[in-house]
Coordinates of C-alpha atoms in Angstrom, one line a residue:
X14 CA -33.4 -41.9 51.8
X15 CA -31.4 -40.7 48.9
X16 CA -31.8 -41.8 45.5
X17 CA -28.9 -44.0 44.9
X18 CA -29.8 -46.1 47.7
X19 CA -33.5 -46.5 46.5
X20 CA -32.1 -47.9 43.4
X21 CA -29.4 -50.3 45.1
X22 CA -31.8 -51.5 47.7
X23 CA -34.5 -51.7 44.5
X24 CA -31.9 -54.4 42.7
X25 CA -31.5 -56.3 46.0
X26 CA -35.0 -56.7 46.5
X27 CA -35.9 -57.6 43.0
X28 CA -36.0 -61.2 43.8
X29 CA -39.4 -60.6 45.9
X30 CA -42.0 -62.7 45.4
X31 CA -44.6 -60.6 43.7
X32 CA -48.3 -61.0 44.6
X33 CA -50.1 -64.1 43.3
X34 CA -46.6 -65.9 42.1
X35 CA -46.4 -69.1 43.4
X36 CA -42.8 -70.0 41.8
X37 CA -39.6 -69.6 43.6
X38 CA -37.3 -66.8 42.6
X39 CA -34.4 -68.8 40.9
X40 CA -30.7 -68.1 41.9
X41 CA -28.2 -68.0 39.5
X42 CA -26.6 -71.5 41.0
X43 CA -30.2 -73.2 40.9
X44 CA -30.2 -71.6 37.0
X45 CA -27.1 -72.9 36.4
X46 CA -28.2 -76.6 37.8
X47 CA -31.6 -76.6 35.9
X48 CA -29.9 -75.2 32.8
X49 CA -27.1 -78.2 33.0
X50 CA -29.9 -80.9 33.8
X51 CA -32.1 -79.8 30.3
X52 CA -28.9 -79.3 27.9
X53 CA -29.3 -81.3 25.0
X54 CA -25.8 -80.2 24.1
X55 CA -24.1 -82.1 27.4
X56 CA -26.8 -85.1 26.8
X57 CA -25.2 -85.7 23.2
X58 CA -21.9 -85.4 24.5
X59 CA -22.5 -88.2 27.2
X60 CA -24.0 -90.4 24.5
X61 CA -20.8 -89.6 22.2
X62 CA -19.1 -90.7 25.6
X63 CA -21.2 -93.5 25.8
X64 CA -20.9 -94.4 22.2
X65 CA -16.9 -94.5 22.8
X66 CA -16.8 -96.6 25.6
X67 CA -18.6 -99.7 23.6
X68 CA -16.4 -99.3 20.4
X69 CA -13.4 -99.7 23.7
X70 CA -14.6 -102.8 24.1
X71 CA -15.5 -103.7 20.9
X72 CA -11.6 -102.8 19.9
X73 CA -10.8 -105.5 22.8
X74 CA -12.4 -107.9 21.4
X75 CA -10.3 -108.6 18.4
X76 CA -7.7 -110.0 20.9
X77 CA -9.8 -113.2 21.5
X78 CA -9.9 -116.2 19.3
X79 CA -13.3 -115.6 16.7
X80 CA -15.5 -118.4 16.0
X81 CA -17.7 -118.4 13.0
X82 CA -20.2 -120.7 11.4
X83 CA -20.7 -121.4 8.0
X84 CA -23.4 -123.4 5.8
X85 CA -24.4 -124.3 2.1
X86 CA -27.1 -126.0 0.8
X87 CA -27.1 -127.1 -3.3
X88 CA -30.0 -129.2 -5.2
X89 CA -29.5 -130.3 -8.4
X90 CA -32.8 -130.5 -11.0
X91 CA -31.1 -132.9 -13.4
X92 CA -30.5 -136.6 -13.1
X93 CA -27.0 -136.3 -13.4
X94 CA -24.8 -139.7 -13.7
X95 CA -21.2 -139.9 -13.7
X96 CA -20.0 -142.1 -16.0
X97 CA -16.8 -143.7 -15.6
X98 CA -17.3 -145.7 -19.4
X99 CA -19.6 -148.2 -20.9
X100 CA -21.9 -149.9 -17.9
X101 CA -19.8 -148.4 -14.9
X102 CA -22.2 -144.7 -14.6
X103 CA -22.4 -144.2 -11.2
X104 CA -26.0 -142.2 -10.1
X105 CA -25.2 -138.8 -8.2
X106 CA -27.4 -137.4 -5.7
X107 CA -29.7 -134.3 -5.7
X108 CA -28.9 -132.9 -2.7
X109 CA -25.4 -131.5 -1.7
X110 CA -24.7 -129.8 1.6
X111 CA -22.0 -129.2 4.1
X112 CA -21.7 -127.3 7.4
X113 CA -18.6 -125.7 9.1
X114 CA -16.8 -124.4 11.8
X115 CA -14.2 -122.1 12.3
X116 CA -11.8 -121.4 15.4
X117 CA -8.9 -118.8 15.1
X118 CA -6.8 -117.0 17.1
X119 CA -4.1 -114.1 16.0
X120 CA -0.9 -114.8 17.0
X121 CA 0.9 -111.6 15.8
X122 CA -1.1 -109.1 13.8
X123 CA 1.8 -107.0 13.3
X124 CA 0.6 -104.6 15.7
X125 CA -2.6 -103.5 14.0
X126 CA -4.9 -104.9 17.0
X127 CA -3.1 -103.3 20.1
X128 CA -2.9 -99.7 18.3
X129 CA -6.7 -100.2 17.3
X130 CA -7.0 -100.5 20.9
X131 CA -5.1 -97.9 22.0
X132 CA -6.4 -95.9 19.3
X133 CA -10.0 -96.5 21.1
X134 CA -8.8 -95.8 24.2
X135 CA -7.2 -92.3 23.6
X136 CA -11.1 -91.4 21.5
X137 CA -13.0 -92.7 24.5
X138 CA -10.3 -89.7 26.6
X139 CA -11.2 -87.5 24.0
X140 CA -14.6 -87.4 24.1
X141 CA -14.9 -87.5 28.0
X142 CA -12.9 -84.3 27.6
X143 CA -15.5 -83.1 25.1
X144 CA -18.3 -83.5 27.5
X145 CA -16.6 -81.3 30.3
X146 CA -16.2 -78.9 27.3
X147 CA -20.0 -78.6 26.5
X148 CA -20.1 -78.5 30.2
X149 CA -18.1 -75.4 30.5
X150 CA -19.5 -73.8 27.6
X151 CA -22.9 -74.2 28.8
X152 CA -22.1 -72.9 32.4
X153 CA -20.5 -70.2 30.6
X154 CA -23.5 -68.9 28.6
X155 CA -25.7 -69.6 31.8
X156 CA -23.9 -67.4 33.6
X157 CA -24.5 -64.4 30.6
X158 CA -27.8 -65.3 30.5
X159 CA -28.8 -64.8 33.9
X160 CA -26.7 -61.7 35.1
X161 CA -28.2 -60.0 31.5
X162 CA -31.7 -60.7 32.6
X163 CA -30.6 -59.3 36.2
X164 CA -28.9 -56.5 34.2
X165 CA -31.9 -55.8 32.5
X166 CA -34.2 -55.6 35.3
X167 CA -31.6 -53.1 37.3
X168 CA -31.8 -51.2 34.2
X169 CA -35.8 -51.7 34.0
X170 CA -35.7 -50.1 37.5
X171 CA -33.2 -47.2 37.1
X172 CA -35.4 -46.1 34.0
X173 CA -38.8 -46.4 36.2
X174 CA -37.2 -43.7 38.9
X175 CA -35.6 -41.8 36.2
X176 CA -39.3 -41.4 34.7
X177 CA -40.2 -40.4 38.4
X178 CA -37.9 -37.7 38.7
X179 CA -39.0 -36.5 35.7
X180 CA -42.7 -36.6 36.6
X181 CA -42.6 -34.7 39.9
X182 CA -40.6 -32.3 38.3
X183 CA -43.3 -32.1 35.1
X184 CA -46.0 -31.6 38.4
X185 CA -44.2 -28.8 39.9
X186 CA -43.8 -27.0 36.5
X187 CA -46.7 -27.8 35.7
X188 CA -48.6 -26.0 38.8
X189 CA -46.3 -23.0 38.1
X190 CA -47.1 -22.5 34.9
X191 CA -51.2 -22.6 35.4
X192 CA -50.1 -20.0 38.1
X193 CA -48.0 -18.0 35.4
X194 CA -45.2 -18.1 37.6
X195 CA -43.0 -19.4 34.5
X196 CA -42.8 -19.3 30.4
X197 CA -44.3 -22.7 28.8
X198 CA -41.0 -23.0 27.1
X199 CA -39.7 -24.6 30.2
X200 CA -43.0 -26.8 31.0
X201 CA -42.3 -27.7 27.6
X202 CA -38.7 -29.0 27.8
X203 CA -39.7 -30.9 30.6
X204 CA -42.6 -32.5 29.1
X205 CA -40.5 -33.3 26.0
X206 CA -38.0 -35.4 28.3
X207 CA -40.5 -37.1 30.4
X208 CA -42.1 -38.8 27.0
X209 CA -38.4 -39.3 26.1
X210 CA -38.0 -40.8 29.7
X211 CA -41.1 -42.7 29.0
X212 CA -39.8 -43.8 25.7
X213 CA -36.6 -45.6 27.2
X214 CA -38.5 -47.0 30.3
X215 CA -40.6 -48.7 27.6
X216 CA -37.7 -50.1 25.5
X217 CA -35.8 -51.1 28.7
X218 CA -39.0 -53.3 29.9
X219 CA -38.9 -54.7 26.4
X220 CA -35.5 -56.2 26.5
X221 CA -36.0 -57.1 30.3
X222 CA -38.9 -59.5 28.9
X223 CA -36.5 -60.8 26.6
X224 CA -33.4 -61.5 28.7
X225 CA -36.1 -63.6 30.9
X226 CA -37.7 -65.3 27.8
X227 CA -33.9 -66.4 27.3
X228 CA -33.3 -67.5 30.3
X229 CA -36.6 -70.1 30.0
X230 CA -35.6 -71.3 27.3
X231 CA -31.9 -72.2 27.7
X232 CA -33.4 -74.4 31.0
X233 CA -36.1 -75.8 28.7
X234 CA -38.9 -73.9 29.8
X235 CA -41.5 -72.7 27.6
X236 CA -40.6 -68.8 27.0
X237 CA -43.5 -67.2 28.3
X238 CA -43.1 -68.9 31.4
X239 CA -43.6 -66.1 34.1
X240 CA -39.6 -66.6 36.3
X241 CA -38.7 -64.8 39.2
X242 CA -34.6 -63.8 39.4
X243 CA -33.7 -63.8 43.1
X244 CA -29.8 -62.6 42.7
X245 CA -29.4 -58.9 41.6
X246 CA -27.1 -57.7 39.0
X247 CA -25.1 -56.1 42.2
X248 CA -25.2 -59.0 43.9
X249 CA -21.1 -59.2 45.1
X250 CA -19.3 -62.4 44.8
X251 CA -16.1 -63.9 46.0
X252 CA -13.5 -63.3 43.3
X253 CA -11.0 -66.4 42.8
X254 CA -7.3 -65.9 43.4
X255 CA -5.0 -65.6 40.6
X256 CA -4.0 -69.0 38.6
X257 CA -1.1 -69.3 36.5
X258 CA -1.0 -70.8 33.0
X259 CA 0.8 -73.8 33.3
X260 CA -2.8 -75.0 36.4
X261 CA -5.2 -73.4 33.9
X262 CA -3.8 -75.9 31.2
X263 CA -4.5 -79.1 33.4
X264 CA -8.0 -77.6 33.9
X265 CA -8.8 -77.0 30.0
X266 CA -10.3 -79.3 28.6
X267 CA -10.1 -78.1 25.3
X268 CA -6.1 -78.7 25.8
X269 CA -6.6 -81.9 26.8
X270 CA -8.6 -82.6 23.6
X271 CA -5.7 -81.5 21.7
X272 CA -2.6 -83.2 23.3
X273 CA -5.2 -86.4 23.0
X274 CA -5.1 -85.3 19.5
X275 CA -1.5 -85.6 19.1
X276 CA -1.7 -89.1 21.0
X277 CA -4.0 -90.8 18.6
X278 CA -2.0 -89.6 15.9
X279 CA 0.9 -90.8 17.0
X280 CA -1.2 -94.5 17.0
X281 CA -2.1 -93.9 13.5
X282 CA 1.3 -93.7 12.5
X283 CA 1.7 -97.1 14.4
X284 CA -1.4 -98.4 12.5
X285 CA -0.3 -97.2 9.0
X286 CA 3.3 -99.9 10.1
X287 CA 1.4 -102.2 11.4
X288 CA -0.5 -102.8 7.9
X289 CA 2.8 -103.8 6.3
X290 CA 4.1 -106.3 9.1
X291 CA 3.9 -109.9 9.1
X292 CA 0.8 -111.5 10.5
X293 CA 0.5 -115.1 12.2
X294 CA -2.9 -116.5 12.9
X295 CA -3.9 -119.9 13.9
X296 CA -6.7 -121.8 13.9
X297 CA -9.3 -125.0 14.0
X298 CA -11.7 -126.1 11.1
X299 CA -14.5 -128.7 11.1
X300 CA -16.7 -129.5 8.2
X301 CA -19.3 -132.0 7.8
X302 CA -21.3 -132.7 5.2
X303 CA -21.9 -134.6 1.5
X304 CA -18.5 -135.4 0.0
X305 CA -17.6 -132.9 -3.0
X306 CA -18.7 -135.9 -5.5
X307 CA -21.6 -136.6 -3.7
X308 CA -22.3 -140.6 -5.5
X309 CA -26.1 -141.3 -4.5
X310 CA -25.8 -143.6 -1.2
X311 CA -22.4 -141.8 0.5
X312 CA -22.4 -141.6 3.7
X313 CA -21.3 -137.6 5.2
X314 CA -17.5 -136.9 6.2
X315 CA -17.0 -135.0 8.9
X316 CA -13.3 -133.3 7.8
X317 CA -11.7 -131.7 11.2
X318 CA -8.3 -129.2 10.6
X319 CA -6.4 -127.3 12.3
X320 CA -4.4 -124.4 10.3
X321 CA -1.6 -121.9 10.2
X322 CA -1.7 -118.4 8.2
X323 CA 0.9 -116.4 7.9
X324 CA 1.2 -113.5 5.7
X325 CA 4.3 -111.7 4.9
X326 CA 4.6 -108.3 2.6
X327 CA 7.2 -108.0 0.3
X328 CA 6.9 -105.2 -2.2
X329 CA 4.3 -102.2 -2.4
X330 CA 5.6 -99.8 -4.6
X331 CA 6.7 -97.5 -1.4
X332 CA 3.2 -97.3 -0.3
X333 CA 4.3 -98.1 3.5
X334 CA 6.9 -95.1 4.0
X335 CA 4.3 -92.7 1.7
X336 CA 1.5 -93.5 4.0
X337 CA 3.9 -93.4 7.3
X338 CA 5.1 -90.0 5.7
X339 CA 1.3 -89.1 5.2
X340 CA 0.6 -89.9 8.7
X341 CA 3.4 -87.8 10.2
X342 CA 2.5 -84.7 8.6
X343 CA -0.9 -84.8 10.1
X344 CA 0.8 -85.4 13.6
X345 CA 2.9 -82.1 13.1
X346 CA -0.2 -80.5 12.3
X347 CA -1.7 -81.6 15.7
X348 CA 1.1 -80.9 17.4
X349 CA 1.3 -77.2 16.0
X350 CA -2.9 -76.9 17.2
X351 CA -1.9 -78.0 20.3
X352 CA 0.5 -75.2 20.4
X353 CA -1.9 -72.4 19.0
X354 CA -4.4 -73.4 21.7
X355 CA -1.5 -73.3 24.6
X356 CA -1.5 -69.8 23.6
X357 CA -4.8 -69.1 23.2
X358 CA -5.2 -70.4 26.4
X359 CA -2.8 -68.2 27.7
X360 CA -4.0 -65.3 26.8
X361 CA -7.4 -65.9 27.8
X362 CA -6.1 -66.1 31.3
X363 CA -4.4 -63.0 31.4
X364 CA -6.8 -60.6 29.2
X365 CA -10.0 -62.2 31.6
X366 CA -8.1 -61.7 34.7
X367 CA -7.2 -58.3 33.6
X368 CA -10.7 -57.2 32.7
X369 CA -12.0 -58.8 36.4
X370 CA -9.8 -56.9 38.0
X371 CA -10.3 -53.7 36.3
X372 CA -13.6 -53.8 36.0
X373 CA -14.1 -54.7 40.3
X374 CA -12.3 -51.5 40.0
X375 CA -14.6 -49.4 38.3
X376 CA -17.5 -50.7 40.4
X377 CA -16.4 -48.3 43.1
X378 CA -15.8 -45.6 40.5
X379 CA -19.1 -45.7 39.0
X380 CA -20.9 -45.6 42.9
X381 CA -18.9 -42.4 43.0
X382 CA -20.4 -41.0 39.7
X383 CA -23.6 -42.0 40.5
X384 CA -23.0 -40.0 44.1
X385 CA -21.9 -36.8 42.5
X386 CA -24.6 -36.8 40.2
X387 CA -28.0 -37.5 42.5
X388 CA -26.5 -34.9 44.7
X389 CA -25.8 -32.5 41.7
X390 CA -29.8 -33.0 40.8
X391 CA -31.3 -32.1 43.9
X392 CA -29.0 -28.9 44.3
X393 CA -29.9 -28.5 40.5
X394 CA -33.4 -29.1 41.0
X395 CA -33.9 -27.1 44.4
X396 CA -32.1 -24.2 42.9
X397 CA -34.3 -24.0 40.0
X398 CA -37.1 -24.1 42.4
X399 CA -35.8 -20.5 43.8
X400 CA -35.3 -19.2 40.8
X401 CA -31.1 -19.0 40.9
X402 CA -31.1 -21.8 37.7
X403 CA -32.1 -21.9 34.0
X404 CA -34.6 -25.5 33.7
X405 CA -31.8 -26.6 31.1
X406 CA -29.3 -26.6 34.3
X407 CA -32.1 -29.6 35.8
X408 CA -32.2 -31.2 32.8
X409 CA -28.6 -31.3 32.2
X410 CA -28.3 -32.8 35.8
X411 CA -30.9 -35.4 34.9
X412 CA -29.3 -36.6 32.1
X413 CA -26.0 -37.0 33.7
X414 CA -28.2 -39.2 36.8
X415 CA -29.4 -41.8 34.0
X416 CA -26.1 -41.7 32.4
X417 CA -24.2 -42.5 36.1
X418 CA -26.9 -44.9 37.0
X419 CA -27.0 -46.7 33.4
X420 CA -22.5 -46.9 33.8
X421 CA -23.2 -48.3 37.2
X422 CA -25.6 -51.3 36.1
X423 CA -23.2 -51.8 33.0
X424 CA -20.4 -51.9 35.4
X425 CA -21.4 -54.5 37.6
X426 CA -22.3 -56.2 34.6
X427 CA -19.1 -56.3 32.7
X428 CA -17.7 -57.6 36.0
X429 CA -20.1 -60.6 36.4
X430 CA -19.5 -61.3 32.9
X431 CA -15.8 -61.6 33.3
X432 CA -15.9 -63.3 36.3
X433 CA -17.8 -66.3 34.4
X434 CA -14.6 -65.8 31.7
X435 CA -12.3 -65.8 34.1
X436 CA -14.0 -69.2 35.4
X437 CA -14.4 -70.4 31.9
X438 CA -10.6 -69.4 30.9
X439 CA -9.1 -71.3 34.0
X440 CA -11.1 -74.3 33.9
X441 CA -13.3 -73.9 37.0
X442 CA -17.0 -74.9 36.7
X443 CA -18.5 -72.7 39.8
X444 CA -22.3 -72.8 40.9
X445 CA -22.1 -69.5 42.5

């Protein structure tokens, strides 16, 4: 079996259970569900979204006729008379009280209520939309996290063959050079790259460790938490077919957050009117109580109304077209980060579609590298073995393996990675 397909069939099988592990190697679409079911990001957005939906109806509310309750309660200390001349003082009571009710109902508010309510409405869109953006976000850096860990563990096992090669090469020079079939200059160069070899192996097991301590944590596992990755970094996936601009803007949420934008705005010009319009309320009042003279002995009134308010604004200085002129500003400002993100969207969609593309491309490239270069080491390697090459001819050979090896895990790498930013770009939250 050649070399390269040791190390491709040693990434497809690193999702093996291992001896004594009881957990279940994780796929990256069971990573991605665990990670979206522990986010404490998307879990405050929902309450946000939550949050929004009760000041909805609280808005509503203000449409309905109010009724409040009032009370007061007053004892006088003093003996107080009220004297009305010589002999005629009339003895007031203590105790002075009175209870009321109130019934009213807004006839015309000048528009402030219904653009309060609209107003709601559009923030309860808005942060809907800014769940599904978490969301995506979120999907998007589950997706890094697990193809790096895979990445890192295809790389973990290119550097343990790599340190193989090396080793049964440091054997065979080794056995020559007790036989003093060869210099120990050479037994040295090769024993010089198989610590190097060594070296690497070591730091590439390091950051494996790490990519899978990242990946606990982001689906709120403890980080030491032993995980098992079933998918390998060149595992293939379907690639999605091309979509335009104009669909990847109805699938963008952050868009729709934006235009929303420019929709409230365009209320809060309403609401900045709507303060300087007439207003029309009308309503019922009951009071019962002591009388406002309370004479010791009166018996309590019970006063019922009903009302009319009407409030009309005459003069303000301006204040009304300086706040409406306020108010528009803001809306062209809206309006012009609407625009920006239209084409940042845009060019997200092309530059991610250009780098999938390209980099599928180089996938087959770097299989070819890595081709020419395993079969370049054992010609290398079995030519130095008859004496027709210099050891710096293998070593030059082995280099260039680790090098084609290390471009093909990269490769498949930068592809998974901009296939999730492709996903991300267009809108499209995939559990592959």
């Amino acid at each position: 079996m050649s070399m390269r397909n040791k190390i491709i069939i040693g990434c497809m099988l690193l999702g093996a259970l291992s001896v004594g592990a009881q957990e279940k190697p994780v796929t990256a679409a069971d990573y991605k569900q665990k990670v979206l079911e522990y986010s404490r990001q998307i879990k405050q957005s929902a309450e946000e979204r939550i949050a929004m939906q009760h000041a909805i109806k609280a808005a509503k509310t203000a449409f309905f006729p109010a009724v409040d309750f009032s009370g007061s309660y007053q004892y006088r200390i003093n003996k107080y008379d009220l004297d009305f001349g010589p002999g005629m003082a009339v003895e007031m009571d203590h105790n002075t009280y009175s209870l009321g009710a109130t019934v009213s109902q807004p006839i015309y508010a000048g528009g402030q209520i219904y653009n309060n309510y609209k107003a709601a409405q559009i923030q309860g869109q808005i942060a809907s939309e800014a769940e599904d953006l978490t969301t995506d976000n979120i999907v998007y850096a589950a997706d890094l996290n697990y193809w790096s860990a895979a990445a890192r563990k295809g790389m973990y096992d290119v550097m343990c063959q790599y340190v193989d090669i090396v080793q049964e090469l440091a054997n065979v020079l080794t056995t020559r050079f007790n036989d003093g079939q060869i210099s120990k200059t050479d037994l040295l160069q090769v024993q010089s790259r198989l610590k190097e070899a060594e070296l690497n192996k070591s730091a590439a097991y390091k950051d494996y460790q790490i990519a899978l301590q990242n990946l606990n944590v982001l689906m709120g596992v403890p980080p030491m938490t032993p995980v098992e990755i079933a998918d390998a970094i060149t595992t293939v996936q379907p690639l999605p077919m091309h979509i335009g601009e104009e669909a990847a803007l109805q699938n963008r949420p952050d868009f729709t957050i934006s235009r929303l934008n420019v929709e409230y705005q365009k209320r809060q010009i309403n609401l900045s009117k709507a303060k300087y319009n007439p207003t029309l309320a009308i309503g019922f009042q009951g009071t019962w109580g002591t009388p406002m003279l309370n004479v010791k002995g009166s018996d309590q009134l019970w006063t019922p109304a009903v009302f009319a308010s009407l409030k009309i604004p005459l003069f303000r200085w301006g204040a009304r077209f300086k706040e409406v002129n306020s108010q528009k500003a803001i809306l062209r400002s809206k309006e012009y980060v609407m625009d920006y993100t239209r084409d940042q969207i845009s060019q997200e969609v092309a530059n991610s579609w250009t780098s999938l593309t390209e980099n599928t491309k180089q996938i087959d490239v770097a299989e070819e590298a890595c081709k020419i270069a395993e079969e370049n080491l054992d010609l290398n390697t079995f030519s130095y073995k008859e004496g027709k090459l210099p050891i710096l001819d293998v070593l030059s050979a082995q280099l260039s393996w680790i090098q084609s090896y290390s471009s093909l895990i990269q490769t498949w790498y930068q592809q998974k990675a901009s296939l999730a930013q492709y996903n991300k770009a267009v809108g499209i939250r995939r559990l592959q």
